[in-house]
Protein backbone atom coordinates (compact mmCIF):
# COMPACT_ATOMS: atom_id res chain seq x y z
CA UNK A 1 0.00 0.00 0.00
CA UNK A 2 2.84 2.35 0.90
CA UNK A 3 4.55 1.53 -2.39
CA UNK A 4 1.41 2.56 -4.32
CA UNK A 5 1.23 5.86 -2.44
CA UNK A 6 4.86 6.63 -3.25
CA UNK A 7 4.32 5.96 -6.96
CA UNK A 8 1.27 8.21 -6.99
CA UNK A 9 3.22 11.03 -5.36
CA UNK A 10 6.02 10.68 -7.89
CA UNK A 11 3.60 10.81 -10.85
CA UNK A 12 1.80 13.85 -9.44
CA UNK A 13 5.11 15.59 -8.89
CA UNK A 14 6.14 14.96 -12.50
CA UNK A 15 2.82 16.27 -13.84
CA UNK A 16 3.14 19.38 -11.65
CA UNK A 17 6.65 19.94 -12.96
CA UNK A 18 5.48 19.65 -16.59
CA UNK A 19 2.70 22.18 -15.98
CA UNK A 20 5.16 24.60 -14.38
CA UNK A 21 7.55 24.27 -17.33
CA UNK A 22 4.71 24.88 -19.85
CA UNK A 23 3.42 27.92 -17.96
CA UNK A 24 6.91 29.29 -17.59
CA UNK A 25 7.58 28.91 -21.30
CA UNK A 26 4.30 30.60 -22.19
CA UNK A 27 5.04 33.52 -19.89
CA UNK A 28 8.54 33.87 -21.34
CA UNK A 29 7.24 33.85 -24.94
CA UNK A 30 4.63 36.49 -24.13
CA UNK A 31 7.32 38.72 -22.62
CA UNK A 32 9.96 38.22 -25.31
CA UNK A 33 7.54 38.18 -28.29
CA UNK A 34 4.47 40.31 -27.53
CA UNK A 35 3.15 39.94 -31.11
CA UNK A 36 2.07 36.66 -32.71
CA UNK A 37 2.62 36.12 -36.44
CA UNK A 38 -0.14 34.58 -38.54
CA UNK A 39 -0.42 33.64 -42.22
CA UNK A 40 -2.04 36.45 -44.25
CA UNK A 41 -3.23 36.70 -47.85
CA UNK A 42 -3.05 39.77 -50.04
CA UNK A 43 -6.32 40.70 -51.71
CA UNK A 44 -7.24 43.69 -53.85
CA UNK A 45 -10.83 44.89 -53.65
CA UNK A 46 -12.15 47.07 -56.44
CA UNK A 47 -14.47 49.95 -55.73
CA UNK A 48 -17.12 49.07 -58.29
CA UNK A 49 -20.80 49.12 -59.18
CA UNK A 50 -22.65 46.13 -60.61
CA UNK A 51 -25.25 46.79 -63.29
CA UNK A 52 -27.09 45.09 -66.14
CA UNK A 53 -25.82 46.77 -69.29
CA UNK A 54 -26.86 46.67 -72.94
CA UNK A 55 -24.29 46.88 -75.71
CA UNK A 56 -25.25 49.24 -78.53
CA UNK A 57 -23.56 49.39 -81.94
CA UNK A 58 -24.06 50.65 -85.51
CA UNK A 59 -25.18 47.38 -87.10
CA UNK A 60 -26.50 46.44 -90.54
CA UNK A 61 -28.03 42.99 -90.97
CA UNK A 62 -27.03 40.95 -94.03
CA UNK A 63 -29.73 38.79 -95.57
CA UNK A 64 -30.63 37.05 -98.80
CA UNK A 65 -30.13 33.71 -100.45
CA UNK A 66 -31.43 30.19 -99.96
CA UNK A 67 -29.88 26.77 -99.69
CA UNK A 68 -26.81 25.45 -97.92
CA UNK A 69 -24.93 28.33 -96.31
CA UNK A 70 -21.17 28.66 -95.91
CA UNK A 71 -20.06 31.72 -93.95
CA UNK A 72 -16.58 32.74 -95.08
CA UNK A 73 -15.65 35.26 -92.38
CA UNK A 74 -14.81 34.57 -88.75
CA UNK A 75 -16.58 36.22 -85.84
CA UNK A 76 -15.08 39.67 -85.28
CA UNK A 77 -13.18 39.65 -88.59
CA UNK A 78 -12.76 42.83 -90.61
CA UNK A 79 -14.79 42.97 -93.81
CA UNK A 80 -14.11 45.24 -96.77
CA UNK A 81 -16.82 46.80 -98.91
CA UNK A 82 -17.58 44.44 -101.79
CA UNK A 83 -16.10 41.41 -100.01
CA UNK A 84 -17.90 38.06 -100.18
CA UNK A 85 -19.23 37.27 -96.72
CA UNK A 86 -21.03 33.99 -97.42
CA UNK A 87 -21.96 31.59 -100.19
CA UNK A 88 -25.29 29.83 -100.75
CA UNK A 89 -25.32 26.44 -102.50
CA UNK A 90 -28.52 25.07 -103.99
CA UNK A 91 -27.66 21.53 -102.91
CA UNK A 92 -24.83 19.36 -101.61
CA UNK A 93 -23.59 18.66 -105.12
CA UNK A 94 -22.98 22.38 -105.62
CA UNK A 95 -21.10 22.53 -102.34
CA UNK A 96 -18.95 19.53 -103.26
CA UNK A 97 -18.15 21.21 -106.57
CA UNK A 98 -16.80 24.20 -104.65
CA UNK A 99 -14.36 21.97 -102.78
CA UNK A 100 -13.28 20.48 -106.11
CA UNK A 101 -12.75 23.97 -107.52
CA UNK A 102 -10.62 24.96 -104.55
CA UNK A 103 -8.37 21.94 -105.04
CA UNK A 104 -8.02 22.62 -108.77
CA UNK A 105 -7.20 26.29 -108.22
CA UNK A 106 -4.52 25.27 -105.75
CA UNK A 107 -3.13 22.80 -108.28
CA UNK A 108 -3.07 25.48 -110.98
CA UNK A 109 -1.19 27.89 -108.72
CA UNK A 110 1.48 25.28 -108.06
CA UNK A 111 1.77 24.38 -111.74
CA UNK A 112 2.24 28.03 -112.68
CA UNK A 113 4.81 28.45 -109.92
CA UNK A 114 6.79 25.47 -111.22
CA UNK A 115 6.54 26.60 -114.86
CA UNK A 116 7.94 30.04 -113.99
CA UNK A 117 10.84 28.69 -111.90
CA UNK A 118 14.06 28.98 -113.93
CA UNK A 119 16.48 27.07 -111.69
CA UNK A 120 14.74 23.74 -111.07
CA UNK A 121 17.68 22.15 -109.18
CA UNK A 122 18.01 25.01 -106.73
CA UNK A 123 14.24 25.08 -106.31
CA UNK A 124 14.20 21.36 -105.49
CA UNK A 125 16.80 21.80 -102.75
CA UNK A 126 14.91 24.77 -101.35
CA UNK A 127 11.65 22.81 -101.35
CA UNK A 128 13.30 19.92 -99.47
CA UNK A 129 14.33 22.30 -96.69
CA UNK A 130 10.91 23.93 -96.57
CA UNK A 131 9.15 20.55 -96.38
CA UNK A 132 11.33 19.46 -93.45
CA UNK A 133 10.57 22.73 -91.64
CA UNK A 134 6.84 22.39 -92.39
CA UNK A 135 6.76 18.83 -91.03
CA UNK A 136 8.54 19.95 -87.86
CA UNK A 137 6.13 22.86 -87.43
CA UNK A 138 3.09 20.65 -87.95
CA UNK A 139 4.42 18.06 -85.51
CA UNK A 140 5.02 20.74 -82.88
CA UNK A 141 1.51 22.19 -83.30
CA UNK A 142 -0.04 18.75 -82.88
CA UNK A 143 2.12 17.98 -79.84
CA UNK A 144 1.18 21.27 -78.16
CA UNK A 145 -2.48 20.91 -79.24
CA UNK A 146 -2.36 24.25 -81.05
CA UNK A 147 -5.18 23.19 -83.34
CA UNK A 148 -5.75 26.71 -84.69
CA UNK A 149 -2.48 26.37 -86.63
CA UNK A 150 -2.72 22.70 -87.58
CA UNK A 151 -5.12 23.25 -90.49
CA UNK A 152 -3.08 26.06 -92.08
CA UNK A 153 0.19 24.19 -91.61
CA UNK A 154 -1.27 21.01 -93.12
CA UNK A 155 -2.39 22.93 -96.23
CA UNK A 156 1.02 24.59 -96.48
CA UNK A 157 2.76 21.21 -96.27
CA UNK A 158 0.45 19.78 -98.93
CA UNK A 159 1.32 22.67 -101.26
CA UNK A 160 5.04 22.13 -100.75
CA UNK A 161 4.77 18.40 -101.44
CA UNK A 162 2.75 19.12 -104.57
CA UNK A 163 5.41 21.51 -105.86
CA UNK A 164 8.15 19.00 -105.00
CA UNK A 165 6.35 16.29 -106.95
CA UNK A 166 6.50 18.39 -110.10
CA UNK A 167 10.15 19.24 -109.59
CA UNK A 168 10.89 15.52 -110.03
CA UNK A 169 8.36 15.04 -112.81
CA UNK A 170 9.68 13.49 -116.00
CA UNK A 171 7.09 15.26 -118.12
CA UNK A 172 9.27 18.30 -118.53
CA UNK A 173 8.11 21.83 -119.28
CA UNK A 174 5.83 20.72 -122.11
CA UNK A 175 4.04 18.28 -119.83
CA UNK A 176 3.54 20.95 -117.18
CA UNK A 177 2.11 23.37 -119.74
CA UNK A 178 -0.31 20.66 -120.89
CA UNK A 179 -1.49 20.17 -117.31
CA UNK A 180 -1.90 23.93 -116.89
CA UNK A 181 -4.14 24.06 -119.95
CA UNK A 182 -6.21 21.05 -118.88
CA UNK A 183 -6.61 22.31 -115.30
CA UNK A 184 -7.62 25.79 -116.48
CA UNK A 185 -10.27 24.33 -118.78
CA UNK A 186 -11.65 22.15 -115.98
CA UNK A 187 -11.87 25.18 -113.68
CA UNK A 188 -13.72 27.17 -116.34
CA UNK A 189 -16.19 24.34 -116.82
CA UNK A 190 -16.90 24.00 -113.10
CA UNK A 191 -17.28 27.77 -112.71
CA UNK A 192 -19.88 27.76 -115.49
CA UNK A 193 -21.86 25.09 -113.63
CA UNK A 194 -21.50 26.96 -110.31
CA UNK A 195 -23.02 30.09 -111.85
CA UNK A 196 -26.34 28.23 -112.05
CA UNK A 197 -26.59 26.99 -108.45
CA UNK A 198 -24.16 29.00 -106.32
CA UNK A 199 -24.79 32.54 -105.02
CA UNK A 200 -22.22 34.76 -103.34
CA UNK A 201 -23.43 37.23 -100.70
CA UNK A 202 -21.33 40.39 -100.67
CA UNK A 203 -21.40 43.33 -98.31
CA UNK A 204 -21.58 46.87 -99.61
CA UNK A 205 -20.26 48.17 -96.28
CA UNK A 206 -16.93 47.87 -94.53
CA UNK A 207 -16.67 47.05 -90.85
CA UNK A 208 -16.54 44.16 -88.40
CA UNK A 209 -18.46 40.99 -89.19
CA UNK A 210 -20.62 39.09 -86.70
CA UNK A 211 -22.65 35.98 -87.47
CA UNK A 212 -25.04 36.62 -84.57
CA UNK A 213 -28.32 38.38 -85.37
CA UNK A 214 -30.46 38.87 -82.23
CA UNK A 215 -33.18 41.22 -83.48
CA UNK A 216 -32.00 44.23 -81.46
CA UNK A 217 -29.97 45.69 -84.32
CA UNK A 218 -32.75 48.13 -85.29
CA UNK A 219 -33.94 48.77 -81.71
CA UNK A 220 -30.70 49.55 -79.92
CA UNK A 221 -28.90 52.12 -82.05
CA UNK A 222 -26.54 54.94 -81.07
CA UNK A 223 -29.28 57.39 -82.03
CA UNK A 224 -31.66 55.82 -79.50
CA UNK A 225 -29.30 56.74 -76.66
CA UNK A 226 -29.87 60.49 -76.99
CA UNK A 227 -31.61 61.79 -73.87
CA UNK A 228 -31.73 58.29 -72.40
CA UNK A 229 -33.52 57.84 -69.06
CA UNK A 230 -34.12 54.72 -66.95
CA UNK A 231 -37.70 54.46 -68.19
CA UNK A 232 -36.79 54.95 -71.87
CA UNK A 233 -34.04 52.32 -71.66
CA UNK A 234 -36.47 49.84 -70.12
CA UNK A 235 -39.01 50.69 -72.81
CA UNK A 236 -36.44 50.07 -75.55
CA UNK A 237 -35.21 46.77 -74.19
CA UNK A 238 -38.73 45.68 -73.29
CA UNK A 239 -39.89 45.73 -76.91
CA UNK A 240 -40.02 42.39 -78.72
CA UNK A 241 -36.87 42.03 -80.83
CA UNK A 242 -37.09 41.95 -84.59
CA UNK A 243 -36.39 39.05 -86.89
CA UNK A 244 -33.29 36.99 -86.23
CA UNK A 245 -33.18 35.73 -89.80
CA UNK A 246 -30.00 36.82 -91.46
CA UNK A 247 -26.58 35.59 -92.45
CA UNK A 248 -24.94 38.00 -90.06
CA UNK A 249 -24.30 41.69 -89.67
CA UNK A 250 -21.67 44.33 -90.31
CA UNK A 251 -20.75 46.66 -87.45
CA UNK A 252 -19.95 49.83 -89.34
CA UNK A 253 -18.48 52.00 -86.58
CA UNK A 254 -15.56 51.22 -84.29
CA UNK A 255 -17.27 53.12 -81.48
CA UNK A 256 -19.68 51.08 -79.39
CA UNK A 257 -21.74 51.87 -76.30
CA UNK A 258 -22.89 50.39 -73.01
CA UNK A 259 -26.20 51.61 -71.55
CA UNK A 260 -27.27 50.75 -68.00
CA UNK A 261 -29.47 51.86 -65.12
CA UNK A 262 -27.67 52.64 -61.85
CA UNK A 263 -28.70 54.12 -58.53
CA UNK A 264 -28.82 57.89 -58.12
CA UNK A 265 -25.93 57.74 -55.64
CA UNK A 266 -23.72 55.77 -58.04
CA UNK A 267 -24.71 58.08 -60.89
CA UNK A 268 -23.51 61.11 -58.92
CA UNK A 269 -20.15 59.43 -58.39
CA UNK A 270 -19.87 58.39 -62.04
CA UNK A 271 -20.61 61.91 -63.26
CA UNK A 272 -17.28 62.98 -61.73
CA UNK A 273 -15.30 60.53 -63.88
CA UNK A 274 -14.21 60.88 -67.50
CA UNK A 275 -13.29 57.20 -67.88
CA UNK A 276 -13.93 53.99 -65.97
CA UNK A 277 -13.00 50.33 -66.41
CA UNK A 278 -15.72 47.80 -67.15
CA UNK A 279 -15.45 44.05 -66.63
CA UNK A 280 -17.92 41.62 -68.20
CA UNK A 281 -19.46 38.50 -66.73
CA UNK A 282 -19.77 36.13 -69.70
CA UNK A 283 -18.11 35.31 -73.03
CA UNK A 284 -15.52 38.06 -72.56
CA UNK A 285 -13.40 38.08 -69.42
CA UNK A 286 -11.29 41.16 -69.96
CA UNK A 287 -11.63 44.74 -68.80
CA UNK A 288 -12.39 47.58 -71.17
CA UNK A 289 -11.57 51.22 -70.57
CA UNK A 290 -14.70 53.22 -71.40
CA UNK A 291 -15.55 56.89 -71.57
CA UNK A 292 -18.47 58.30 -69.60
CA UNK A 293 -20.71 59.73 -72.33
CA UNK A 294 -23.71 60.80 -70.27
CA UNK A 295 -25.44 60.42 -66.92
CA UNK A 296 -29.15 61.26 -66.88
CA UNK A 297 -31.04 63.11 -64.22
CA UNK A 298 -32.58 61.22 -61.32
CA UNK A 299 -35.77 59.27 -61.93
CA UNK A 300 -37.26 57.47 -58.92
CA UNK A 301 -33.84 57.19 -57.31
CA UNK A 302 -32.18 55.89 -60.50
CA UNK A 303 -30.29 57.28 -63.48
CA UNK A 304 -29.34 56.09 -66.95
CA UNK A 305 -25.63 55.76 -67.71
CA UNK A 306 -24.09 55.66 -71.19
CA UNK A 307 -20.45 54.61 -71.67
CA UNK A 308 -18.50 54.30 -74.93
CA UNK A 309 -15.31 52.73 -76.21
CA UNK A 310 -13.38 52.15 -79.43
CA UNK A 311 -11.42 49.23 -77.99
CA UNK A 312 -11.91 45.46 -78.26
CA UNK A 313 -14.91 45.66 -80.56
CA UNK A 314 -13.99 42.38 -82.26
CA UNK A 315 -13.92 40.59 -78.90
CA UNK A 316 -17.37 41.80 -77.82
CA UNK A 317 -19.48 41.24 -80.95
CA UNK A 318 -21.40 38.34 -79.38
CA UNK A 319 -22.43 40.33 -76.30
CA UNK A 320 -25.74 42.17 -75.93
CA UNK A 321 -27.14 42.15 -72.38
CA UNK A 322 -24.45 41.69 -69.77
CA UNK A 323 -24.02 41.95 -66.03
CA UNK A 324 -21.00 44.23 -65.71
CA UNK A 325 -18.84 45.72 -62.99
CA UNK A 326 -18.10 49.41 -63.43
CA UNK A 327 -14.82 50.01 -61.62
CA UNK A 328 -14.03 53.42 -60.16
CA UNK A 329 -10.45 53.10 -58.95
CA UNK A 330 -8.72 52.07 -62.17
C-alpha positions as semicolon CSV with decimal commas, in nm:
position;residue;x (nm);y (nm);z (nm)
1;X;0,000;0,000;0,000
2;X;0,284;0,235;0,090
3;X;0,455;0,153;-0,239
4;X;0,141;0,256;-0,432
5;X;0,123;0,586;-0,244
6;X;0,486;0,663;-0,325
7;X;0,432;0,596;-0,696
8;X;0,127;0,821;-0,699
9;X;0,322;1,103;-0,536
10;X;0,602;1,068;-0,789
11;X;0,360;1,081;-1,085
12;X;0,180;1,385;-0,944
13;X;0,511;1,559;-0,889
14;X;0,614;1,496;-1,250
15;X;0,282;1,627;-1,384
16;X;0,314;1,938;-1,165
17;X;0,665;1,994;-1,296
18;X;0,548;1,965;-1,659
19;X;0,270;2,218;-1,598
20;X;0,516;2,460;-1,438
21;X;0,755;2,427;-1,733
22;X;0,471;2,488;-1,985
23;X;0,342;2,792;-1,796
24;X;0,691;2,929;-1,759
25;X;0,758;2,891;-2,130
26;X;0,430;3,060;-2,219
27;X;0,504;3,352;-1,989
28;X;0,854;3,387;-2,134
29;X;0,724;3,385;-2,494
30;X;0,463;3,649;-2,413
31;X;0,732;3,872;-2,262
32;X;0,996;3,822;-2,531
33;X;0,754;3,818;-2,829
34;X;0,447;4,031;-2,753
35;X;0,315;3,994;-3,111
36;X;0,207;3,666;-3,271
37;X;0,262;3,612;-3,644
38;X;-0,014;3,458;-3,854
39;X;-0,042;3,364;-4,222
40;X;-0,204;3,645;-4,425
41;X;-0,323;3,670;-4,785
42;X;-0,305;3,977;-5,004
43;X;-0,632;4,070;-5,171
44;X;-0,724;4,369;-5,385
45;X;-1,083;4,489;-5,365
46;X;-1,215;4,707;-5,644
47;X;-1,447;4,995;-5,573
48;X;-1,712;4,907;-5,829
49;X;-2,080;4,912;-5,918
50;X;-2,265;4,613;-6,061
51;X;-2,525;4,679;-6,329
52;X;-2,709;4,509;-6,614
53;X;-2,582;4,677;-6,929
54;X;-2,686;4,667;-7,294
55;X;-2,429;4,688;-7,571
56;X;-2,525;4,924;-7,853
57;X;-2,356;4,939;-8,194
58;X;-2,406;5,065;-8,551
59;X;-2,518;4,738;-8,710
60;X;-2,650;4,644;-9,054
61;X;-2,803;4,299;-9,097
62;X;-2,703;4,095;-9,403
63;X;-2,973;3,879;-9,557
64;X;-3,063;3,705;-9,880
65;X;-3,013;3,371;-10,045
66;X;-3,143;3,019;-9,996
67;X;-2,988;2,677;-9,969
68;X;-2,681;2,545;-9,792
69;X;-2,493;2,833;-9,631
70;X;-2,117;2,866;-9,591
71;X;-2,006;3,172;-9,395
72;X;-1,658;3,274;-9,508
73;X;-1,565;3,526;-9,238
74;X;-1,481;3,457;-8,875
75;X;-1,658;3,622;-8,584
76;X;-1,508;3,967;-8,528
77;X;-1,318;3,965;-8,859
78;X;-1,276;4,283;-9,061
79;X;-1,479;4,297;-9,381
80;X;-1,411;4,524;-9,677
81;X;-1,682;4,680;-9,891
82;X;-1,758;4,444;-10,179
83;X;-1,610;4,141;-10,001
84;X;-1,790;3,806;-10,018
85;X;-1,923;3,727;-9,672
86;X;-2,103;3,399;-9,742
87;X;-2,196;3,159;-10,019
88;X;-2,529;2,983;-10,075
89;X;-2,532;2,644;-10,250
90;X;-2,852;2,507;-10,399
91;X;-2,766;2,153;-10,291
92;X;-2,483;1,936;-10,161
93;X;-2,359;1,866;-10,512
94;X;-2,298;2,238;-10,562
95;X;-2,110;2,253;-10,234
96;X;-1,895;1,953;-10,326
97;X;-1,815;2,121;-10,657
98;X;-1,680;2,420;-10,465
99;X;-1,436;2,197;-10,278
100;X;-1,328;2,048;-10,611
101;X;-1,275;2,397;-10,752
102;X;-1,062;2,496;-10,455
103;X;-0,837;2,194;-10,504
104;X;-0,802;2,262;-10,877
105;X;-0,720;2,629;-10,822
106;X;-0,452;2,527;-10,575
107;X;-0,313;2,280;-10,828
108;X;-0,307;2,548;-11,098
109;X;-0,119;2,789;-10,872
110;X;0,148;2,528;-10,806
111;X;0,177;2,438;-11,174
112;X;0,224;2,803;-11,268
113;X;0,481;2,845;-10,992
114;X;0,679;2,547;-11,122
115;X;0,654;2,660;-11,486
116;X;0,794;3,004;-11,399
117;X;1,084;2,869;-11,190
118;X;1,406;2,898;-11,393
119;X;1,648;2,707;-11,169
120;X;1,474;2,374;-11,107
121;X;1,768;2,215;-10,918
122;X;1,801;2,501;-10,673
123;X;1,424;2,508;-10,631
124;X;1,420;2,136;-10,549
125;X;1,680;2,180;-10,275
126;X;1,491;2,477;-10,135
127;X;1,165;2,281;-10,135
128;X;1,330;1,992;-9,947
129;X;1,433;2,230;-9,669
130;X;1,091;2,393;-9,657
131;X;0,915;2,055;-9,638
132;X;1,133;1,946;-9,345
133;X;1,057;2,273;-9,164
134;X;0,684;2,239;-9,239
135;X;0,676;1,883;-9,103
136;X;0,854;1,995;-8,786
137;X;0,613;2,286;-8,743
138;X;0,309;2,065;-8,795
139;X;0,442;1,806;-8,551
140;X;0,502;2,074;-8,288
141;X;0,151;2,219;-8,330
142;X;-0,004;1,875;-8,288
143;X;0,212;1,798;-7,984
144;X;0,118;2,127;-7,816
145;X;-0,248;2,091;-7,924
146;X;-0,236;2,425;-8,105
147;X;-0,518;2,319;-8,334
148;X;-0,575;2,671;-8,469
149;X;-0,248;2,637;-8,663
150;X;-0,272;2,270;-8,758
151;X;-0,512;2,325;-9,049
152;X;-0,308;2,606;-9,208
153;X;0,019;2,419;-9,161
154;X;-0,127;2,101;-9,312
155;X;-0,239;2,293;-9,623
156;X;0,102;2,459;-9,648
157;X;0,276;2,121;-9,627
158;X;0,045;1,978;-9,893
159;X;0,132;2,267;-10,126
160;X;0,504;2,213;-10,075
161;X;0,477;1,840;-10,144
162;X;0,275;1,912;-10,457
163;X;0,541;2,151;-10,586
164;X;0,815;1,900;-10,500
165;X;0,635;1,629;-10,695
166;X;0,650;1,839;-11,010
167;X;1,015;1,924;-10,959
168;X;1,089;1,552;-11,003
169;X;0,836;1,504;-11,281
170;X;0,968;1,349;-11,600
171;X;0,709;1,526;-11,812
172;X;0,927;1,830;-11,853
173;X;0,811;2,183;-11,928
174;X;0,583;2,072;-12,211
175;X;0,404;1,828;-11,983
176;X;0,354;2,095;-11,718
177;X;0,211;2,337;-11,974
178;X;-0,031;2,066;-12,089
179;X;-0,149;2,017;-11,731
180;X;-0,190;2,393;-11,689
181;X;-0,414;2,406;-11,995
182;X;-0,621;2,105;-11,888
183;X;-0,661;2,231;-11,530
184;X;-0,762;2,579;-11,648
185;X;-1,027;2,433;-11,878
186;X;-1,165;2,215;-11,598
187;X;-1,187;2,518;-11,368
188;X;-1,372;2,717;-11,634
189;X;-1,619;2,434;-11,682
190;X;-1,690;2,400;-11,310
191;X;-1,728;2,777;-11,271
192;X;-1,988;2,776;-11,549
193;X;-2,186;2,509;-11,363
194;X;-2,150;2,696;-11,031
195;X;-2,302;3,009;-11,185
196;X;-2,634;2,823;-11,205
197;X;-2,659;2,699;-10,845
198;X;-2,416;2,900;-10,632
199;X;-2,479;3,254;-10,502
200;X;-2,222;3,476;-10,334
201;X;-2,343;3,723;-10,070
202;X;-2,133;4,039;-10,067
203;X;-2,140;4,333;-9,831
204;X;-2,158;4,687;-9,961
205;X;-2,026;4,817;-9,628
206;X;-1,693;4,787;-9,453
207;X;-1,667;4,705;-9,085
208;X;-1,654;4,416;-8,840
209;X;-1,846;4,099;-8,919
210;X;-2,062;3,909;-8,670
211;X;-2,265;3,598;-8,747
212;X;-2,504;3,662;-8,457
213;X;-2,832;3,838;-8,537
214;X;-3,046;3,887;-8,223
215;X;-3,318;4,122;-8,348
216;X;-3,200;4,423;-8,146
217;X;-2,997;4,569;-8,432
218;X;-3,275;4,813;-8,529
219;X;-3,394;4,877;-8,171
220;X;-3,070;4,955;-7,992
221;X;-2,890;5,212;-8,205
222;X;-2,654;5,494;-8,107
223;X;-2,928;5,739;-8,203
224;X;-3,166;5,582;-7,950
225;X;-2,930;5,674;-7,666
226;X;-2,987;6,049;-7,699
227;X;-3,161;6,179;-7,387
228;X;-3,173;5,829;-7,240
229;X;-3,352;5,784;-6,906
230;X;-3,412;5,472;-6,695
231;X;-3,770;5,446;-6,819
232;X;-3,679;5,495;-7,187
233;X;-3,404;5,232;-7,166
234;X;-3,647;4,984;-7,012
235;X;-3,901;5,069;-7,281
236;X;-3,644;5,007;-7,555
237;X;-3,521;4,677;-7,419
238;X;-3,873;4,568;-7,329
239;X;-3,989;4,573;-7,691
240;X;-4,002;4,239;-7,872
241;X;-3,687;4,203;-8,083
242;X;-3,709;4,195;-8,459
243;X;-3,639;3,905;-8,689
244;X;-3,329;3,699;-8,623
245;X;-3,318;3,573;-8,980
246;X;-3,000;3,682;-9,146
247;X;-2,658;3,559;-9,245
248;X;-2,494;3,800;-9,006
249;X;-2,430;4,169;-8,967
250;X;-2,167;4,433;-9,031
251;X;-2,075;4,666;-8,745
252;X;-1,995;4,983;-8,934
253;X;-1,848;5,200;-8,658
254;X;-1,556;5,122;-8,429
255;X;-1,727;5,312;-8,148
256;X;-1,968;5,108;-7,939
257;X;-2,174;5,187;-7,630
258;X;-2,289;5,039;-7,301
259;X;-2,620;5,161;-7,155
260;X;-2,727;5,075;-6,800
261;X;-2,947;5,186;-6,512
262;X;-2,767;5,264;-6,185
263;X;-2,870;5,412;-5,853
264;X;-2,882;5,789;-5,812
265;X;-2,593;5,774;-5,564
266;X;-2,372;5,577;-5,804
267;X;-2,471;5,808;-6,089
268;X;-2,351;6,111;-5,892
269;X;-2,015;5,943;-5,839
270;X;-1,987;5,839;-6,204
271;X;-2,061;6,191;-6,326
272;X;-1,728;6,298;-6,173
273;X;-1,530;6,053;-6,388
274;X;-1,421;6,088;-6,750
275;X;-1,329;5,720;-6,788
276;X;-1,393;5,399;-6,597
277;X;-1,300;5,033;-6,641
278;X;-1,572;4,780;-6,715
279;X;-1,545;4,405;-6,663
280;X;-1,792;4,162;-6,820
281;X;-1,946;3,850;-6,673
282;X;-1,977;3,613;-6,970
283;X;-1,811;3,531;-7,303
284;X;-1,552;3,806;-7,256
285;X;-1,340;3,808;-6,942
286;X;-1,129;4,116;-6,996
287;X;-1,163;4,474;-6,880
288;X;-1,239;4,758;-7,117
289;X;-1,157;5,122;-7,057
290;X;-1,470;5,322;-7,140
291;X;-1,555;5,689;-7,157
292;X;-1,847;5,830;-6,960
293;X;-2,071;5,973;-7,233
294;X;-2,371;6,080;-7,027
295;X;-2,544;6,042;-6,692
296;X;-2,915;6,126;-6,688
297;X;-3,104;6,311;-6,422
298;X;-3,258;6,122;-6,132
299;X;-3,577;5,927;-6,193
300;X;-3,726;5,747;-5,892
301;X;-3,384;5,719;-5,731
302;X;-3,218;5,589;-6,050
303;X;-3,029;5,728;-6,348
304;X;-2,934;5,609;-6,695
305;X;-2,563;5,576;-6,771
306;X;-2,409;5,566;-7,119
307;X;-2,045;5,461;-7,167
308;X;-1,850;5,430;-7,493
309;X;-1,531;5,273;-7,621
310;X;-1,338;5,215;-7,943
311;X;-1,142;4,923;-7,799
312;X;-1,191;4,546;-7,826
313;X;-1,491;4,566;-8,056
314;X;-1,399;4,238;-8,226
315;X;-1,392;4,059;-7,890
316;X;-1,737;4,180;-7,782
317;X;-1,948;4,124;-8,095
318;X;-2,140;3,834;-7,938
319;X;-2,243;4,033;-7,630
320;X;-2,574;4,217;-7,593
321;X;-2,714;4,215;-7,238
322;X;-2,445;4,169;-6,977
323;X;-2,402;4,195;-6,603
324;X;-2,100;4,423;-6,571
325;X;-1,884;4,572;-6,299
326;X;-1,810;4,941;-6,343
327;X;-1,482;5,001;-6,162
328;X;-1,403;5,342;-6,016
329;X;-1,045;5,310;-5,895
330;X;-0,872;5,207;-6,217
